């Protein structure tokens, strides 16, 4: 399900049962896997991978080449930098700078 007025770039894969809500935007060459939820006003830069069942609450921004693992949850208003890895099942409550790896509930920096 994709809301009206959602700009979506080229070369993307959007899996079945995915929800992308109003005023979100998807860059180029992204993967939004099965049953992911991208809430209102979220912004995905180019080459972002969202795992199956992941949930991005409203106004989340994700930088280029970032991977969000299966069933991860990202709290509203969070900014995630470029080339970040978020482990499966993680719950992200804090902003994450470029190039870091975060895992757990609540998510903590691994390296």
mmCIF file with all atom_site columns, N, CA, C and O in Angstrom, residues 84-109:
data_model
loop_
_atom_site.group_PDB
_atom_site.id
_atom_site.type_symbol
_atom_site.label_atom_id
_atom_site.label_alt_id
_atom_site.label_comp_id
_atom_site.label_asym_id
_atom_site.label_entity_id
_atom_site.label_seq_id
_atom_site.pdbx_PDB_ins_code
_atom_site.Cartn_x
_atom_site.Cartn_y
_atom_site.Cartn_z
_atom_site.occupancy
_atom_site.B_iso_or_equiv
_atom_site.pdbx_formal_charge
_atom_site.auth_seq_id
_atom_site.auth_comp_id
_atom_site.auth_asym_id
_atom_site.auth_atom_id
_atom_site.pdbx_PDB_model_num
ATOM 1   N N  . UNK A 1 84  ? 25.144 2.854  7.714  1.00 0.00 ? 84  UNK A N  1
ATOM 2   C CA . UNK A 1 84  ? 24.857 2.327  9.055  1.00 0.00 ? 84  UNK A CA 1
ATOM 3   C C  . UNK A 1 84  ? 24.271 0.930  8.908  1.00 0.00 ? 84  UNK A C  1
ATOM 4   O O  . UNK A 1 84  ? 23.578 0.634  7.935  1.00 0.00 ? 84  UNK A O  1
ATOM 5   N N  . UNK A 1 85  ? 24.529 0.076  9.893  1.00 0.00 ? 85  UNK A N  1
ATOM 6   C CA . UNK A 1 85  ? 23.882 -1.235 9.978  1.00 0.00 ? 85  UNK A CA 1
ATOM 7   C C  . UNK A 1 85  ? 23.110 -1.276 11.283 1.00 0.00 ? 85  UNK A C  1
ATOM 8   O O  . UNK A 1 85  ? 23.675 -1.016 12.354 1.00 0.00 ? 85  UNK A O  1
ATOM 9   N N  . UNK A 1 86  ? 21.828 -1.631 11.190 1.00 0.00 ? 86  UNK A N  1
ATOM 10  C CA . UNK A 1 86  ? 20.972 -1.814 12.361 1.00 0.00 ? 86  UNK A CA 1
ATOM 11  C C  . UNK A 1 86  ? 20.553 -3.271 12.374 1.00 0.00 ? 86  UNK A C  1
ATOM 12  O O  . UNK A 1 86  ? 19.954 -3.763 11.414 1.00 0.00 ? 86  UNK A O  1
ATOM 13  N N  . UNK A 1 87  ? 20.881 -3.964 13.451 1.00 0.00 ? 87  UNK A N  1
ATOM 14  C CA . UNK A 1 87  ? 20.626 -5.395 13.544 1.00 0.00 ? 87  UNK A CA 1
ATOM 15  C C  . UNK A 1 87  ? 19.152 -5.753 13.581 1.00 0.00 ? 87  UNK A C  1
ATOM 16  O O  . UNK A 1 87  ? 18.296 -4.951 13.981 1.00 0.00 ? 87  UNK A O  1
ATOM 17  N N  . UNK A 1 88  ? 18.867 -6.985 13.200 1.00 0.00 ? 88  UNK A N  1
ATOM 18  C CA . UNK A 1 88  ? 17.497 -7.498 13.209 1.00 0.00 ? 88  UNK A CA 1
ATOM 19  C C  . UNK A 1 88  ? 16.908 -7.406 14.605 1.00 0.00 ? 88  UNK A C  1
ATOM 20  O O  . UNK A 1 88  ? 17.585 -7.695 15.594 1.00 0.00 ? 88  UNK A O  1
ATOM 21  N N  . UNK A 1 89  ? 15.668 -6.978 14.694 1.00 0.00 ? 89  UNK A N  1
ATOM 22  C CA . UNK A 1 89  ? 14.955 -6.907 15.959 1.00 0.00 ? 89  UNK A CA 1
ATOM 23  C C  . UNK A 1 89  ? 15.361 -5.761 16.862 1.00 0.00 ? 89  UNK A C  1
ATOM 24  O O  . UNK A 1 89  ? 14.856 -5.639 17.974 1.00 0.00 ? 89  UNK A O  1
ATOM 25  N N  . UNK A 1 90  ? 16.244 -4.902 16.393 1.00 0.00 ? 90  UNK A N  1
ATOM 26  C CA . UNK A 1 90  ? 16.700 -3.777 17.213 1.00 0.00 ? 90  UNK A CA 1
ATOM 27  C C  . UNK A 1 90  ? 15.604 -2.726 17.348 1.00 0.00 ? 90  UNK A C  1
ATOM 28  O O  . UNK A 1 90  ? 14.764 -2.564 16.470 1.00 0.00 ? 90  UNK A O  1
ATOM 29  N N  . UNK A 1 91  ? 15.640 -1.994 18.475 1.00 0.00 ? 91  UNK A N  1
ATOM 30  C CA . UNK A 1 91  ? 14.722 -0.886 18.713 1.00 0.00 ? 91  UNK A CA 1
ATOM 31  C C  . UNK A 1 91  ? 15.572 0.373  18.862 1.00 0.00 ? 91  UNK A C  1
ATOM 32  O O  . UNK A 1 91  ? 16.289 0.531  19.853 1.00 0.00 ? 91  UNK A O  1
ATOM 33  N N  . UNK A 1 92  ? 15.503 1.247  17.866 1.00 0.00 ? 92  UNK A N  1
ATOM 34  C CA . UNK A 1 92  ? 16.356 2.431  17.808 1.00 0.00 ? 92  UNK A CA 1
ATOM 35  C C  . UNK A 1 92  ? 15.631 3.616  18.434 1.00 0.00 ? 92  UNK A C  1
ATOM 36  O O  . UNK A 1 92  ? 14.569 4.027  17.955 1.00 0.00 ? 92  UNK A O  1
ATOM 37  N N  . UNK A 1 93  ? 16.234 4.159  19.496 1.00 0.00 ? 93  UNK A N  1
ATOM 38  C CA . UNK A 1 93  ? 15.642 5.277  20.225 1.00 0.00 ? 93  UNK A CA 1
ATOM 39  C C  . UNK A 1 93  ? 16.497 6.540  20.133 1.00 0.00 ? 93  UNK A C  1
ATOM 40  O O  . UNK A 1 93  ? 16.097 7.592  20.629 1.00 0.00 ? 93  UNK A O  1
ATOM 41  N N  . UNK A 1 94  ? 17.695 6.441  19.557 1.00 0.00 ? 94  UNK A N  1
ATOM 42  C CA . UNK A 1 94  ? 18.632 7.561  19.470 1.00 0.00 ? 94  UNK A CA 1
ATOM 43  C C  . UNK A 1 94  ? 19.082 7.775  18.031 1.00 0.00 ? 94  UNK A C  1
ATOM 44  O O  . UNK A 1 94  ? 19.094 6.836  17.240 1.00 0.00 ? 94  UNK A O  1
ATOM 45  N N  . UNK A 1 95  ? 19.501 8.997  17.729 1.00 0.00 ? 95  UNK A N  1
ATOM 46  C CA . UNK A 1 95  ? 20.089 9.292  16.420 1.00 0.00 ? 95  UNK A CA 1
ATOM 47  C C  . UNK A 1 95  ? 21.374 8.486  16.274 1.00 0.00 ? 95  UNK A C  1
ATOM 48  O O  . UNK A 1 95  ? 22.073 8.230  17.257 1.00 0.00 ? 95  UNK A O  1
ATOM 49  N N  . UNK A 1 96  ? 21.683 8.084  15.036 1.00 0.00 ? 96  UNK A N  1
ATOM 50  C CA . UNK A 1 96  ? 22.882 7.271  14.771 1.00 0.00 ? 96  UNK A CA 1
ATOM 51  C C  . UNK A 1 96  ? 23.721 7.976  13.712 1.00 0.00 ? 96  UNK A C  1
ATOM 52  O O  . UNK A 1 96  ? 23.246 8.235  12.610 1.00 0.00 ? 96  UNK A O  1
ATOM 53  N N  . UNK A 1 97  ? 25.001 8.259  14.024 1.00 0.00 ? 97  UNK A N  1
ATOM 54  C CA . UNK A 1 97  ? 25.884 8.897  13.042 1.00 0.00 ? 97  UNK A CA 1
ATOM 55  C C  . UNK A 1 97  ? 26.321 7.932  11.940 1.00 0.00 ? 97  UNK A C  1
ATOM 56  O O  . UNK A 1 97  ? 26.114 6.720  12.029 1.00 0.00 ? 97  UNK A O  1
ATOM 57  N N  . UNK A 1 98  ? 26.988 8.465  10.940 1.00 0.00 ? 98  UNK A N  1
ATOM 58  C CA . UNK A 1 98  ? 27.472 7.682  9.795  1.00 0.00 ? 98  UNK A CA 1
ATOM 59  C C  . UNK A 1 98  ? 28.367 6.524  10.229 1.00 0.00 ? 98  UNK A C  1
ATOM 60  O O  . UNK A 1 98  ? 29.162 6.656  11.164 1.00 0.00 ? 98  UNK A O  1
ATOM 61  N N  . UNK A 1 99  ? 28.232 5.394  9.507  1.00 0.00 ? 99  UNK A N  1
ATOM 62  C CA . UNK A 1 99  ? 29.191 4.300  9.583  1.00 0.00 ? 99  UNK A CA 1
ATOM 63  C C  . UNK A 1 99  ? 29.166 3.437  10.828 1.00 0.00 ? 99  UNK A C  1
ATOM 64  O O  . UNK A 1 99  ? 30.080 2.647  11.027 1.00 0.00 ? 99  UNK A O  1
ATOM 65  N N  . UNK A 1 100 ? 28.143 3.537  11.655 1.00 0.00 ? 100 UNK A N  1
ATOM 66  C CA . UNK A 1 100 ? 28.113 2.753  12.889 1.00 0.00 ? 100 UNK A CA 1
ATOM 67  C C  . UNK A 1 100 ? 27.240 1.514  12.746 1.00 0.00 ? 100 UNK A C  1
ATOM 68  O O  . UNK A 1 100 ? 26.392 1.421  11.854 1.00 0.00 ? 100 UNK A O  1
ATOM 69  N N  . UNK A 1 101 ? 27.444 0.560  13.673 1.00 0.00 ? 101 UNK A N  1
ATOM 70  C CA . UNK A 1 101 ? 26.643 -0.663 13.748 1.00 0.00 ? 101 UNK A CA 1
ATOM 71  C C  . UNK A 1 101 ? 25.946 -0.656 15.108 1.00 0.00 ? 101 UNK A C  1
ATOM 72  O O  . UNK A 1 101 ? 26.600 -0.544 16.146 1.00 0.00 ? 101 UNK A O  1
ATOM 73  N N  . UNK A 1 102 ? 24.621 -0.787 15.097 1.00 0.00 ? 102 UNK A N  1
ATOM 74  C CA . UNK A 1 102 ? 23.833 -0.767 16.332 1.00 0.00 ? 102 UNK A CA 1
ATOM 75  C C  . UNK A 1 102 ? 22.976 -2.031 16.385 1.00 0.00 ? 102 UNK A C  1
ATOM 76  O O  . UNK A 1 102 ? 22.392 -2.453 15.378 1.00 0.00 ? 102 UNK A O  1
ATOM 77  N N  . UNK A 1 103 ? 22.869 -2.607 17.598 1.00 0.00 ? 103 UNK A N  1
ATOM 78  C CA . UNK A 1 103 ? 22.039 -3.803 17.790 1.00 0.00 ? 103 UNK A CA 1
ATOM 79  C C  . UNK A 1 103 ? 21.363 -3.762 19.153 1.00 0.00 ? 103 UNK A C  1
ATOM 80  O O  . UNK A 1 103 ? 21.816 -3.050 20.052 1.00 0.00 ? 103 UNK A O  1
ATOM 81  N N  . UNK A 1 104 ? 20.283 -4.525 19.295 1.00 0.00 ? 104 UNK A N  1
ATOM 82  C CA . UNK A 1 104 ? 19.655 -4.745 20.591 1.00 0.00 ? 104 UNK A CA 1
ATOM 83  C C  . UNK A 1 104 ? 18.396 -3.955 20.827 1.00 0.00 ? 104 UNK A C  1
ATOM 84  O O  . UNK A 1 104 ? 17.928 -3.186 20.011 1.00 0.00 ? 104 UNK A O  1
ATOM 85  N N  . UNK A 1 105 ? 17.839 -4.187 22.042 1.00 0.00 ? 105 UNK A N  1
ATOM 86  C CA . UNK A 1 105 ? 16.613 -3.522 22.474 1.00 0.00 ? 105 UNK A CA 1
ATOM 87  C C  . UNK A 1 105 ? 16.794 -3.058 23.912 1.00 0.00 ? 105 UNK A C  1
ATOM 88  O O  . UNK A 1 105 ? 16.757 -3.894 24.816 1.00 0.00 ? 105 UNK A O  1
ATOM 89  N N  . UNK A 1 106 ? 17.023 -1.756 24.126 1.00 0.00 ? 106 UNK A N  1
ATOM 90  C CA . UNK A 1 106 ? 17.174 -0.713 23.115 1.00 0.00 ? 106 UNK A CA 1
ATOM 91  C C  . UNK A 1 106 ? 18.499 -0.859 22.386 1.00 0.00 ? 106 UNK A C  1
ATOM 92  O O  . UNK A 1 106 ? 19.467 -1.388 22.928 1.00 0.00 ? 106 UNK A O  1
ATOM 93  N N  . UNK A 1 107 ? 18.550 -0.356 21.161 1.00 0.00 ? 107 UNK A N  1
ATOM 94  C CA . UNK A 1 107 ? 19.759 -0.500 20.343 1.00 0.00 ? 107 UNK A CA 1
ATOM 95  C C  . UNK A 1 107 ? 20.921 0.286  20.957 1.00 0.00 ? 107 UNK A C  1
ATOM 96  O O  . UNK A 1 107 ? 20.761 1.397  21.427 1.00 0.00 ? 107 UNK A O  1
ATOM 97  N N  . UNK A 1 108 ? 22.088 -0.349 20.945 1.00 0.00 ? 108 UNK A N  1
ATOM 98  C CA . UNK A 1 108 ? 23.332 0.253  21.436 1.00 0.00 ? 108 UNK A CA 1
ATOM 99  C C  . UNK A 1 108 ? 24.397 0.096  20.354 1.00 0.00 ? 108 UNK A C  1
ATOM 100 O O  . UNK A 1 108 ? 24.364 -0.851 19.567 1.00 0.00 ? 108 UNK A O  1
ATOM 101 N N  . UNK A 1 109 ? 25.369 0.976  20.382 1.00 0.00 ? 109 UNK A N  1
ATOM 102 C CA . UNK A 1 109 ? 26.452 0.937  19.409 1.00 0.00 ? 109 UNK A CA 1
ATOM 103 C C  . UNK A 1 109 ? 27.315 -0.298 19.653 1.00 0.00 ? 109 UNK A C  1
ATOM 104 O O  . UNK A 1 109 ? 27.778 -0.540 20.763 1.00 0.00 ? 109 UNK A O  1
#
